[in-house]
């Protein structure tokens, strides 16, 4: 069974009302790794819907968090270290603030993946006053909270710890603020002092003030906030990265707080491994990032969804040079869905279904082939469709073909390996070939007219070379030189058949 179905069944064994919470900390550009949380949550929503249960599905931006580290390329924001991210200005000035600048494109890109959660801002929730009762509950239970937090800490919190951090009224920072006393009702006294965050040290303004939890200008500590949100929004399912779920992570702590302080049964965790990008950790502070928008320029949304839905607990790498492999994997699932291949573990057809944004449409034309086609000048899609039909690519959706060719072109230009990039030579009269090479091309021109498939054609090149006692690499050289003036190119069988037959035949005979 696919993990999303298994999760849905497990959830249903607990009851029929469900809310799936997903979220992202907006500390920089929300990337593909962040998107994994909500895209995976959507698979669970779909699986529940297929069982007749319409679950709540929310995405919350953790925008009350302090700005701890400056993302690469945004060095001008370094003075905002220690501020709640929500209160930082838009670095480009096009949105109301830093969070909107990143969250709004992220949400609209998610909808292109067919993922449309209810969008919430943690800061707005606080400042609207809707968490008031829960904040009060947390303060009333601070000794219990300290006891739970201390189970997971090396250095215990003092008994005087107050689980609420106001934002400094004077300077607007939050990292620098320490709550010092609570009057037992709504007022919290605080001081604003120097502190260290991961991106550097942050000066406090020295202000000593008082903050009312009624206006909720501040936040609960993360592990308390998470637990509070589950109770407040009746969350029953929460996808999370494995760092949260690990022994010292926030889930084991928040789980206890949720149950013992807020009296809500903690949500069922759906734990996943992170992706890496080009073999390295995805990190906006290091600039090793790809966004959903970047992805949509080079590949279809369904391909990424299928990649995310395949396994939960295995770290997988997104290697931008190997986007064709990811597409090939997707095409396998598609072949299974359309009955062209067997579903060996009974999850792959389902995985394909869950990945769909609209109605499934068959393509089965390899991404690499599309990358080659995309570089042919004056490409005519009708003409290409005819050519592909001759190549045994049948009954494909022409609109998808057009889309994939466009995407493959963007990919090959930006990330493709050199051997896959080419420009068709308009005039080959300057190309010097040996007599044997010319002879080889002449015979190949005849072979091209025999309707061979790419593999057969590839083998034919070897056979022809040997038949005239030419070293095969020399014939490959001649093929590439005559067409693209390069010693190397895309795999010859696919390449030759992607081109206009009359053109290639004429070119080969022109020497
Ligand atoms: Zn903006
Ligand atoms: Zn201050």
Short mmCIF file of C-alpha atoms and ligand atoms in Angstrom, two decimals:
data_model
loop_
_atom_site.label_atom_id
_atom_site.label_comp_id
_atom_site.label_asym_id
_atom_site.label_seq_id
_atom_site.Cartn_x
_atom_site.Cartn_y
_atom_site.Cartn_z
CA UNK A 1 0.00 0.00 0.00
CA UNK A 2 1.21 3.52 -0.71
CA UNK A 3 2.25 5.44 2.43
CA UNK A 4 -0.44 8.09 1.90
CA UNK A 5 -3.14 5.39 1.90
CA UNK A 6 -1.63 3.71 4.92
CA UNK A 7 -1.59 7.06 6.77
CA UNK A 8 -5.20 7.73 5.77
CA UNK A 9 -6.27 4.32 7.12
CA UNK A 10 -4.36 4.87 10.36
CA UNK A 11 -6.00 8.27 10.75
CA UNK A 12 -9.44 6.81 10.14
CA UNK A 13 -8.86 4.26 12.87
CA UNK A 14 -8.64 7.26 15.22
CA UNK A 15 -11.78 9.03 14.05
CA UNK A 16 -13.44 10.73 11.14
CA UNK A 17 -12.62 14.41 11.61
CA UNK A 18 -9.17 15.35 10.45
CA UNK A 19 -6.96 18.38 10.06
CA UNK A 20 -3.56 18.13 8.39
CA UNK A 21 -1.16 20.88 9.39
CA UNK A 22 1.89 21.80 7.32
CA UNK A 23 4.14 24.79 7.73
CA UNK A 24 7.29 26.58 6.69
CA UNK A 25 9.61 28.85 8.55
CA UNK A 26 10.11 31.84 6.27
CA UNK A 27 13.73 32.59 7.09
CA UNK A 28 14.70 32.91 3.44
CA UNK A 29 13.51 31.70 0.08
CA UNK A 30 11.03 28.84 0.55
CA UNK A 31 12.55 26.05 -1.51
CA UNK A 32 11.73 22.62 -2.83
CA UNK A 33 12.66 21.05 0.52
CA UNK A 34 10.12 23.25 2.35
CA UNK A 35 7.54 22.45 -0.32
CA UNK A 36 7.96 18.74 0.42
CA UNK A 37 6.13 19.22 3.72
CA UNK A 38 2.96 20.63 2.22
CA UNK A 39 3.05 18.60 -1.03
CA UNK A 40 3.26 15.42 1.03
CA UNK A 41 0.47 16.66 3.29
CA UNK A 42 -1.67 17.03 0.19
CA UNK A 43 -1.21 13.34 -0.69
CA UNK A 44 -2.71 12.44 2.70
CA UNK A 45 -5.58 14.86 2.11
CA UNK A 46 -6.26 13.17 -1.25
CA UNK A 47 -6.07 9.69 0.25
CA UNK A 48 -8.62 10.71 2.93
CA UNK A 49 -10.84 12.28 0.28
CA UNK A 50 -10.79 9.01 -1.67
CA UNK A 51 -12.16 7.44 1.52
CA UNK A 52 -14.99 9.97 1.66
CA UNK A 53 -13.41 12.21 4.31
CA UNK A 54 -12.89 15.87 3.59
CA UNK A 55 -10.01 16.79 5.88
CA UNK A 56 -8.91 20.28 6.80
CA UNK A 57 -5.59 21.09 5.18
CA UNK A 58 -3.57 24.07 6.34
CA UNK A 59 -0.22 25.68 5.75
CA UNK A 60 1.05 28.13 8.31
CA UNK A 61 4.01 30.42 7.83
CA UNK A 62 6.14 30.43 10.97
CA UNK A 63 6.66 34.14 10.59
CA UNK A 64 6.86 35.06 14.28
CA UNK A 65 10.26 33.37 14.43
CA UNK A 66 13.26 35.63 14.83
CA UNK A 67 15.48 36.32 11.84
CA UNK A 68 18.57 34.34 12.87
CA UNK A 69 20.67 34.10 9.75
CA UNK A 70 20.96 36.27 6.65
CA UNK A 71 20.26 34.34 3.42
CA UNK A 72 22.92 34.52 0.74
CA UNK A 73 22.50 37.58 -1.45
CA UNK A 74 20.45 39.51 1.12
CA UNK A 75 23.34 40.93 3.13
CA UNK A 76 21.64 44.32 3.26
CA UNK A 77 19.18 42.78 5.74
CA UNK A 78 21.86 42.02 8.32
CA UNK A 79 20.64 44.81 10.63
CA UNK A 80 17.36 42.93 10.97
CA UNK A 81 18.88 39.96 12.80
CA UNK A 82 16.78 39.36 15.92
CA UNK A 83 13.54 40.85 14.52
CA UNK A 84 10.47 38.68 13.97
CA UNK A 85 10.72 37.81 10.25
CA UNK A 86 7.23 39.20 9.74
CA UNK A 87 8.45 42.68 10.69
CA UNK A 88 11.35 42.82 8.20
CA UNK A 89 10.78 44.93 5.09
CA UNK A 90 10.63 43.38 1.62
CA UNK A 91 14.24 43.37 0.32
CA UNK A 92 12.98 44.33 -3.15
CA UNK A 93 10.18 46.62 -2.02
CA UNK A 94 7.47 44.88 -4.05
CA UNK A 95 5.40 43.42 -1.18
CA UNK A 96 4.25 44.59 2.20
CA UNK A 97 7.04 42.76 4.00
CA UNK A 98 9.79 40.13 3.87
CA UNK A 99 7.41 37.24 4.54
CA UNK A 100 4.89 38.16 1.85
CA UNK A 101 7.74 38.63 -0.60
CA UNK A 102 8.65 34.96 -0.24
CA UNK A 103 5.43 33.32 0.90
CA UNK A 104 3.14 34.74 -1.79
CA UNK A 105 5.08 33.36 -4.78
CA UNK A 106 5.52 30.08 -2.89
CA UNK A 107 1.77 29.72 -2.37
CA UNK A 108 0.96 30.59 -5.96
CA UNK A 109 3.58 28.13 -7.23
CA UNK A 110 2.15 25.46 -4.95
CA UNK A 111 -1.21 25.91 -6.64
CA UNK A 112 0.46 25.06 -9.96
CA UNK A 113 1.31 21.75 -8.31
CA UNK A 114 -2.39 21.40 -7.51
CA UNK A 115 -1.70 21.99 -3.81
CA UNK A 116 -4.06 24.52 -2.25
CA UNK A 117 -3.97 24.54 1.55
CA UNK A 118 -5.70 27.08 3.75
CA UNK A 119 -2.95 29.68 4.25
CA UNK A 120 -2.31 31.14 7.68
CA UNK A 121 0.30 33.41 9.23
CA UNK A 122 1.36 32.60 12.74
CA UNK A 123 1.93 36.31 13.48
CA UNK A 124 -1.54 37.25 12.26
CA UNK A 125 -3.06 34.50 14.37
CA UNK A 126 -1.26 35.81 17.47
CA UNK A 127 -2.06 39.45 16.84
CA UNK A 128 -5.73 38.72 16.09
CA UNK A 129 -6.02 37.52 19.68
CA UNK A 130 -7.30 34.05 18.75
CA UNK A 131 -4.54 32.31 20.73
CA UNK A 132 -5.28 34.25 23.92
CA UNK A 133 -6.81 31.35 25.85
CA UNK A 134 -3.98 29.03 24.92
CA UNK A 135 -1.30 31.57 25.88
CA UNK A 136 -3.02 31.93 29.24
CA UNK A 137 -3.12 28.13 29.59
CA UNK A 138 0.60 27.97 28.86
CA UNK A 139 1.39 30.62 31.50
CA UNK A 140 -0.87 28.94 34.05
CA UNK A 141 0.99 25.70 33.43
CA UNK A 142 4.50 27.06 33.21
CA UNK A 143 5.86 24.67 35.87
CA UNK A 144 4.51 21.71 33.94
CA UNK A 145 5.99 23.13 30.72
CA UNK A 146 9.37 23.66 32.41
CA UNK A 147 9.28 20.08 33.68
CA UNK A 148 8.57 18.72 30.18
CA UNK A 149 11.10 20.97 28.42
CA UNK A 150 13.77 20.03 30.97
CA UNK A 151 13.35 16.33 30.17
CA UNK A 152 14.90 17.14 26.80
CA UNK A 153 17.47 19.75 27.80
CA UNK A 154 21.03 19.37 29.00
CA UNK A 155 20.97 22.70 30.80
CA UNK A 156 17.68 22.88 32.74
CA UNK A 157 15.46 25.95 32.62
CA UNK A 158 15.04 27.78 35.96
CA UNK A 159 11.72 27.67 37.82
CA UNK A 160 11.30 31.35 37.02
CA UNK A 161 11.15 30.64 33.25
CA UNK A 162 8.15 32.26 31.56
CA UNK A 163 6.93 30.55 28.38
CA UNK A 164 6.17 33.74 26.47
CA UNK A 165 8.53 36.04 24.60
CA UNK A 166 7.25 39.58 24.01
CA UNK A 167 8.52 41.71 21.13
CA UNK A 168 10.36 44.79 22.40
CA UNK A 169 8.02 47.76 22.15
CA UNK A 170 10.95 50.13 21.67
CA UNK A 171 13.25 48.45 19.12
CA UNK A 172 10.95 45.78 17.66
CA UNK A 173 13.33 42.88 18.19
CA UNK A 174 12.32 39.55 19.70
CA UNK A 175 15.59 37.58 20.05
CA UNK A 176 16.85 40.12 22.59
CA UNK A 177 13.78 39.99 24.81
CA UNK A 178 13.56 38.06 28.04
CA UNK A 179 10.33 37.89 30.02
CA UNK A 180 11.13 38.49 33.70
CA UNK A 181 7.80 38.38 35.49
CA UNK A 182 4.12 37.70 35.01
CA UNK A 183 1.43 39.29 37.17
CA UNK A 184 -0.74 36.18 37.04
CA UNK A 185 -3.19 37.94 34.72
CA UNK A 186 -2.26 39.51 31.38
CA UNK A 187 0.88 41.58 32.03
CA UNK A 188 4.41 40.38 31.36
CA UNK A 189 7.44 42.47 32.30
CA UNK A 190 10.49 42.12 30.09
CA UNK A 191 13.98 43.40 29.40
CA UNK A 192 15.68 43.86 26.02
CA UNK A 193 19.34 42.82 26.23
CA UNK A 194 22.23 41.65 24.08
CA UNK A 195 22.02 38.10 22.70
CA UNK A 196 23.62 35.76 20.17
CA UNK A 197 21.81 34.16 17.22
CA UNK A 198 23.30 31.72 14.70
CA UNK A 199 23.99 34.53 12.22
CA UNK A 200 25.83 36.79 14.72
CA UNK A 201 25.32 38.87 17.84
CA UNK A 202 22.32 41.12 18.31
CA UNK A 203 22.29 44.21 20.52
CA UNK A 204 19.30 44.83 22.72
CA UNK A 205 18.11 48.39 23.32
CA UNK A 206 18.08 48.07 27.12
CA UNK A 207 14.38 48.85 27.32
CA UNK A 208 12.43 47.50 30.25
CA UNK A 209 8.76 47.25 29.41
CA UNK A 210 5.47 45.55 30.01
CA UNK A 211 3.46 43.61 27.45
CA UNK A 212 -0.12 42.38 27.59
CA UNK A 213 -0.76 38.86 26.32
CA UNK A 214 -4.18 40.15 25.21
CA UNK A 215 -2.51 41.97 22.34
CA UNK A 216 -0.18 39.00 21.93
CA UNK A 217 2.71 41.06 20.59
CA UNK A 218 5.20 38.22 20.89
CA UNK A 219 5.23 34.46 20.72
CA UNK A 220 5.31 31.20 22.62
CA UNK A 221 8.57 29.23 22.53
CA UNK A 222 8.55 26.98 19.45
CA UNK A 223 7.88 23.66 21.19
CA UNK A 224 4.99 25.17 23.12
CA UNK A 225 3.67 27.02 20.07
CA UNK A 226 3.60 23.86 17.97
CA UNK A 227 1.66 21.98 20.66
CA UNK A 228 -0.67 24.93 21.16
CA UNK A 229 -1.44 25.10 17.43
CA UNK A 230 -2.39 21.43 17.28
CA UNK A 231 -4.87 21.95 20.08
CA UNK A 232 -6.18 25.24 18.72
CA UNK A 233 -6.71 23.99 15.16
CA UNK A 234 -7.65 20.40 16.14
CA UNK A 235 -4.74 19.03 14.15
CA UNK A 236 -4.69 15.24 13.78
CA UNK A 237 -1.86 14.80 11.28
CA UNK A 238 1.44 16.60 10.85
CA UNK A 239 4.11 15.78 8.24
CA UNK A 240 7.59 16.63 9.54
CA UNK A 241 11.24 16.30 8.70
CA UNK A 242 13.09 13.67 10.66
CA UNK A 243 15.09 16.26 12.64
CA UNK A 244 11.86 17.29 14.38
CA UNK A 245 10.99 13.70 15.12
CA UNK A 246 14.40 12.61 16.44
CA UNK A 247 15.03 11.92 20.14
CA UNK A 248 16.06 15.50 21.01
CA UNK A 249 13.80 17.07 18.40
CA UNK A 250 10.74 19.18 19.01
CA UNK A 251 8.09 16.55 18.29
CA UNK A 252 8.65 14.35 21.38
CA UNK A 253 8.51 17.50 23.54
CA UNK A 254 5.58 19.18 21.81
CA UNK A 255 3.68 15.89 21.92
CA UNK A 256 3.83 15.82 25.73
CA UNK A 257 2.95 19.51 26.04
CA UNK A 258 0.03 19.04 23.66
CA UNK A 259 -1.43 16.24 25.74
CA UNK A 260 -0.57 17.32 29.26
CA UNK A 261 -0.96 21.09 29.01
CA UNK A 262 -3.50 21.62 26.24
CA UNK A 263 -5.40 18.35 26.65
CA UNK A 264 -5.36 17.48 22.96
CA UNK A 265 -4.33 14.12 21.51
CA UNK A 266 -1.10 14.85 19.59
CA UNK A 267 -1.30 14.51 15.81
CA UNK A 268 -0.06 11.48 13.94
CA UNK A 269 3.40 12.36 12.62
CA UNK A 270 4.33 11.59 9.02
CA UNK A 271 8.09 11.59 9.10
CA UNK A 272 10.13 12.16 5.98
CA UNK A 273 13.77 12.47 5.02
CA UNK A 274 15.14 15.62 3.44
CA UNK A 275 16.26 16.06 -0.12
CA UNK A 276 19.68 17.21 -1.07
CA UNK A 277 20.36 19.40 -4.09
CA UNK A 278 23.28 18.51 -6.35
CA UNK A 279 24.61 16.32 -3.52
CA UNK A 280 24.59 19.09 -0.89
CA UNK A 281 22.20 20.16 1.85
CA UNK A 282 19.52 22.55 0.55
CA UNK A 283 20.26 25.83 2.29
CA UNK A 284 19.18 29.37 1.58
CA UNK A 285 21.99 30.79 3.71
CA UNK A 286 24.47 28.96 1.47
CA UNK A 287 22.56 29.76 -1.71
CA UNK A 288 22.10 26.06 -2.56
CA UNK A 289 18.41 26.45 -3.33
CA UNK A 290 15.88 25.65 -5.99
CA UNK A 291 12.35 27.00 -5.70
CA UNK A 292 9.13 25.54 -7.03
CA UNK A 293 9.17 28.32 -9.62
CA UNK A 294 12.64 27.27 -10.77
CA UNK A 295 11.41 23.70 -11.06
CA UNK A 296 8.38 24.68 -13.14
CA UNK A 297 10.71 26.20 -15.73
CA UNK A 298 12.51 22.90 -16.33
CA UNK A 299 10.08 20.10 -15.60
CA UNK A 300 6.42 19.27 -15.09
CA UNK A 301 5.03 19.56 -11.53
CA UNK A 302 3.89 15.93 -11.53
CA UNK A 303 7.48 14.72 -11.94
CA UNK A 304 8.55 16.37 -8.69
CA UNK A 305 5.42 15.19 -6.88
CA UNK A 306 6.06 11.60 -7.94
CA UNK A 307 9.64 11.95 -6.71
CA UNK A 308 8.37 13.17 -3.33
CA UNK A 309 5.69 10.51 -3.09
CA UNK A 310 7.92 7.58 -3.91
CA UNK A 311 9.54 7.06 -0.53
CA UNK A 312 9.33 8.95 2.74
CA UNK A 313 12.23 7.66 4.71
CA UNK A 314 15.08 7.78 2.30
CA UNK A 315 17.28 10.75 1.58
CA UNK A 316 17.15 11.45 -2.16
CA UNK A 317 19.17 13.86 -4.23
CA UNK A 318 17.84 16.26 -6.84
CA UNK A 319 20.69 16.53 -9.29
CA UNK A 320 19.81 19.25 -11.75
CA UNK A 321 22.00 17.73 -14.43
CA UNK A 322 20.04 14.51 -14.07
CA UNK A 323 16.54 15.89 -14.49
CA UNK A 324 16.05 13.45 -17.43
CA UNK A 325 16.47 10.54 -14.98
CA UNK A 326 13.75 11.92 -12.73
CA UNK A 327 11.52 12.24 -15.78
CA UNK A 328 12.36 8.68 -16.83
CA UNK A 329 11.32 7.46 -13.39
CA UNK A 330 8.03 9.34 -13.72
CA UNK A 331 7.51 7.89 -17.19
CA UNK A 332 7.84 4.41 -15.69
CA UNK A 333 4.97 5.14 -13.27
CA UNK A 334 2.99 6.53 -16.18
CA UNK A 335 3.60 3.38 -18.24
CA UNK A 336 2.27 1.34 -15.30
CA UNK A 337 -0.77 3.59 -14.93
CA UNK A 338 -1.63 3.17 -18.60
CA UNK A 339 -1.15 -0.59 -18.42
CA UNK A 340 2.03 -0.70 -20.50
CA UNK A 341 4.02 -2.17 -17.63
CA UNK A 342 3.34 -4.23 -14.56
CA UNK A 343 2.95 -2.63 -11.13
CA UNK A 344 5.58 -4.71 -9.36
CA UNK A 345 4.91 -3.48 -5.80
CA UNK A 346 1.29 -2.31 -6.17
CA UNK A 347 2.06 1.26 -5.20
CA UNK A 348 3.30 2.77 -8.43
CA UNK A 349 -0.03 3.20 -10.19
CA UNK A 350 -1.36 4.86 -7.05
CA UNK A 351 1.71 7.05 -6.77
CA UNK A 352 1.09 8.24 -10.32
CA UNK A 353 -2.56 9.01 -9.52
CA UNK A 354 -1.63 10.98 -6.41
CA UNK A 355 0.93 13.00 -8.36
CA UNK A 356 -1.53 14.26 -10.95
CA UNK A 357 -2.48 17.91 -11.10
CA UNK A 358 -5.20 17.46 -13.73
CA UNK A 359 -6.46 14.48 -15.71
CA UNK A 360 -3.66 11.99 -16.47
CA UNK A 361 -2.42 12.32 -20.04
CA UNK A 362 -0.04 9.87 -21.61
CA UNK A 363 3.19 11.08 -23.16
CA UNK A 364 5.97 8.46 -22.96
CA UNK A 365 8.37 10.50 -25.07
CA UNK A 366 11.65 10.56 -23.11
CA UNK A 367 12.82 13.87 -21.71
CA UNK A 368 16.22 13.53 -23.41
CA UNK A 369 14.47 13.08 -26.75
CA UNK A 370 12.52 16.26 -26.02
CA UNK A 371 15.76 18.06 -25.15
CA UNK A 372 17.14 17.05 -28.55
CA UNK A 373 13.95 18.00 -30.39
CA UNK A 374 13.90 21.35 -28.64
CA UNK A 375 17.16 22.36 -30.31
CA UNK A 376 16.02 21.70 -33.86
CA UNK A 377 15.46 24.97 -35.69
CA UNK A 378 11.92 25.88 -36.84
CA UNK A 379 10.37 23.01 -34.96
CA UNK A 380 6.87 22.18 -36.13
CA UNK A 381 4.93 20.19 -33.54
CA UNK A 382 2.71 18.42 -36.12
CA UNK A 383 5.76 17.41 -38.08
CA UNK A 384 7.52 16.22 -34.93
CA UNK A 385 4.46 14.24 -33.87
CA UNK A 386 4.49 12.44 -37.21
CA UNK A 387 8.19 11.71 -36.87
CA UNK A 388 7.74 10.36 -33.33
CA UNK A 389 4.88 8.17 -34.49
CA UNK A 390 7.23 6.62 -37.02
CA UNK A 391 9.61 6.02 -34.14
CA UNK A 392 6.99 3.99 -32.28
CA UNK A 393 5.99 6.71 -29.84
CA UNK A 394 2.25 6.32 -30.20
CA UNK A 395 -0.93 7.90 -28.81
CA UNK A 396 0.76 10.65 -26.88
CA UNK A 397 -0.83 13.88 -25.80
CA UNK A 398 0.41 16.56 -28.17
CA UNK A 399 -0.05 19.39 -25.71
CA UNK A 400 2.11 17.60 -23.14
CA UNK A 401 4.72 16.95 -25.82
CA UNK A 402 4.84 20.65 -26.59
CA UNK A 403 5.15 21.48 -22.88
CA UNK A 404 7.89 18.95 -22.26
CA UNK A 405 9.87 20.14 -25.28
CA UNK A 406 9.72 23.70 -23.98
CA UNK A 407 10.79 22.64 -20.48
CA UNK A 408 13.53 20.37 -21.80
CA UNK A 409 14.90 23.28 -23.77
CA UNK A 410 15.09 25.48 -20.69
CA UNK A 411 16.74 22.62 -18.85
CA UNK A 412 19.32 21.78 -21.51
CA UNK A 413 20.40 25.41 -21.86
CA UNK A 414 20.80 25.93 -18.12
CA UNK A 415 21.73 22.55 -16.68
CA UNK A 416 22.27 20.13 -19.55
CA UNK A 417 25.63 18.42 -20.14
CA UNK A 418 27.67 19.75 -23.07
CA UNK A 419 27.24 16.65 -25.22
CA UNK A 420 23.50 17.25 -25.29
CA UNK A 421 23.78 20.83 -26.52
CA UNK A 422 24.10 21.44 -30.24
CA UNK A 423 23.43 23.81 -33.10
CA UNK A 424 22.59 22.31 -36.48
CA UNK A 425 25.18 23.34 -39.03
CA UNK A 426 23.54 25.32 -41.83
CA UNK A 427 26.34 24.79 -44.29
CA UNK A 428 28.64 21.77 -44.05
CA UNK A 429 30.84 22.59 -47.03
CA UNK A 430 33.76 23.54 -44.77
CA UNK A 431 33.80 20.17 -42.94
CA UNK A 432 36.78 17.97 -43.87
CA UNK A 433 36.23 14.21 -43.79
CA UNK A 434 38.33 11.23 -44.92
CA UNK A 435 37.26 9.21 -47.95
CA UNK A 436 36.24 6.31 -45.73
CA UNK A 437 34.17 8.61 -43.51
CA UNK A 438 32.43 10.01 -46.60
CA UNK A 439 31.72 6.48 -47.78
CA UNK A 440 30.35 5.56 -44.34
CA UNK A 441 27.96 8.53 -44.37
CA UNK A 442 26.80 7.64 -47.87
CA UNK A 443 25.85 4.12 -46.75
CA UNK A 444 24.25 5.49 -43.58
CA UNK A 445 22.00 7.68 -45.73
CA UNK A 446 20.51 4.50 -47.22
CA UNK A 447 20.17 2.87 -43.80
CA UNK A 448 18.30 5.88 -42.48
CA UNK A 449 15.51 5.25 -44.95
CA UNK A 450 14.89 1.73 -43.60
CA UNK A 451 12.70 2.70 -40.63
CA UNK A 452 15.05 1.43 -37.95
CA UNK A 453 14.42 2.23 -34.29
CA UNK A 454 17.02 4.27 -32.35
CA UNK A 455 18.77 1.19 -30.95
CA UNK A 456 18.92 -0.59 -34.28
CA UNK A 457 20.20 2.52 -35.95
CA UNK A 458 22.89 2.90 -33.31
CA UNK A 459 24.06 -0.66 -33.92
CA UNK A 460 23.90 -0.09 -37.65
CA UNK A 461 26.53 2.65 -37.36
CA UNK A 462 28.97 0.08 -35.94
CA UNK A 463 28.07 -2.46 -38.61
CA UNK A 464 28.47 0.02 -41.46
CA UNK A 465 31.84 1.23 -40.15
CA UNK A 466 33.15 -2.31 -39.85
CA UNK A 467 31.86 -3.28 -43.29
CA UNK A 468 34.13 -0.68 -44.87
CA UNK A 469 37.00 -1.26 -42.42
CA UNK A 470 36.55 2.09 -40.72
CA UNK A 471 37.07 2.40 -36.98
CA UNK A 472 33.46 2.95 -35.62
CA UNK A 473 34.35 6.08 -33.57
CA UNK A 474 35.48 7.66 -36.85
CA UNK A 475 32.04 7.17 -38.32
CA UNK A 476 30.41 8.65 -35.22
CA UNK A 477 32.78 11.61 -35.58
CA UNK A 478 31.75 12.03 -39.18
CA UNK A 479 28.07 11.97 -38.25
CA UNK A 480 28.45 14.66 -35.59
CA UNK A 481 30.89 16.76 -37.61
CA UNK A 482 28.65 16.78 -40.68
CA UNK A 483 25.58 17.84 -38.70
CA UNK A 484 26.77 19.95 -35.76
CA UNK A 485 30.50 20.46 -36.28
CA UNK A 486 31.29 18.71 -32.99
CA UNK A 487 33.16 15.53 -32.14
CA UNK A 488 30.45 14.51 -29.70
CA UNK A 489 26.71 14.87 -29.47
CA UNK A 490 23.51 13.30 -28.16
CA UNK A 491 23.21 9.51 -28.54
CA UNK A 492 23.37 8.98 -32.28
CA UNK A 493 20.32 6.75 -32.76
CA UNK A 494 17.91 9.14 -31.02
CA UNK A 495 19.62 12.16 -32.46
CA UNK A 496 19.46 11.12 -36.12
CA UNK A 497 15.85 10.04 -35.89
CA UNK A 498 14.82 13.26 -34.18
CA UNK A 499 16.04 15.26 -37.17
CA UNK A 500 14.26 15.70 -40.46
CA UNK A 501 15.03 12.57 -42.49
CA UNK A 502 15.35 14.29 -45.88
CA UNK A 503 17.71 16.83 -44.41
CA UNK A 504 20.02 14.22 -42.88
CA UNK A 505 20.02 12.03 -45.99
CA UNK A 506 20.86 14.99 -48.17
CA UNK A 507 23.59 16.13 -45.79
CA UNK A 508 25.19 12.66 -45.65
CA UNK A 509 25.20 12.41 -49.44
CA UNK A 510 26.68 15.87 -49.90
CA UNK A 511 30.24 14.79 -49.09
ZN1 LIG B 1 8.44 41.66 -2.91
ZN1 LIG B 2 14.59 46.57 22.44
#
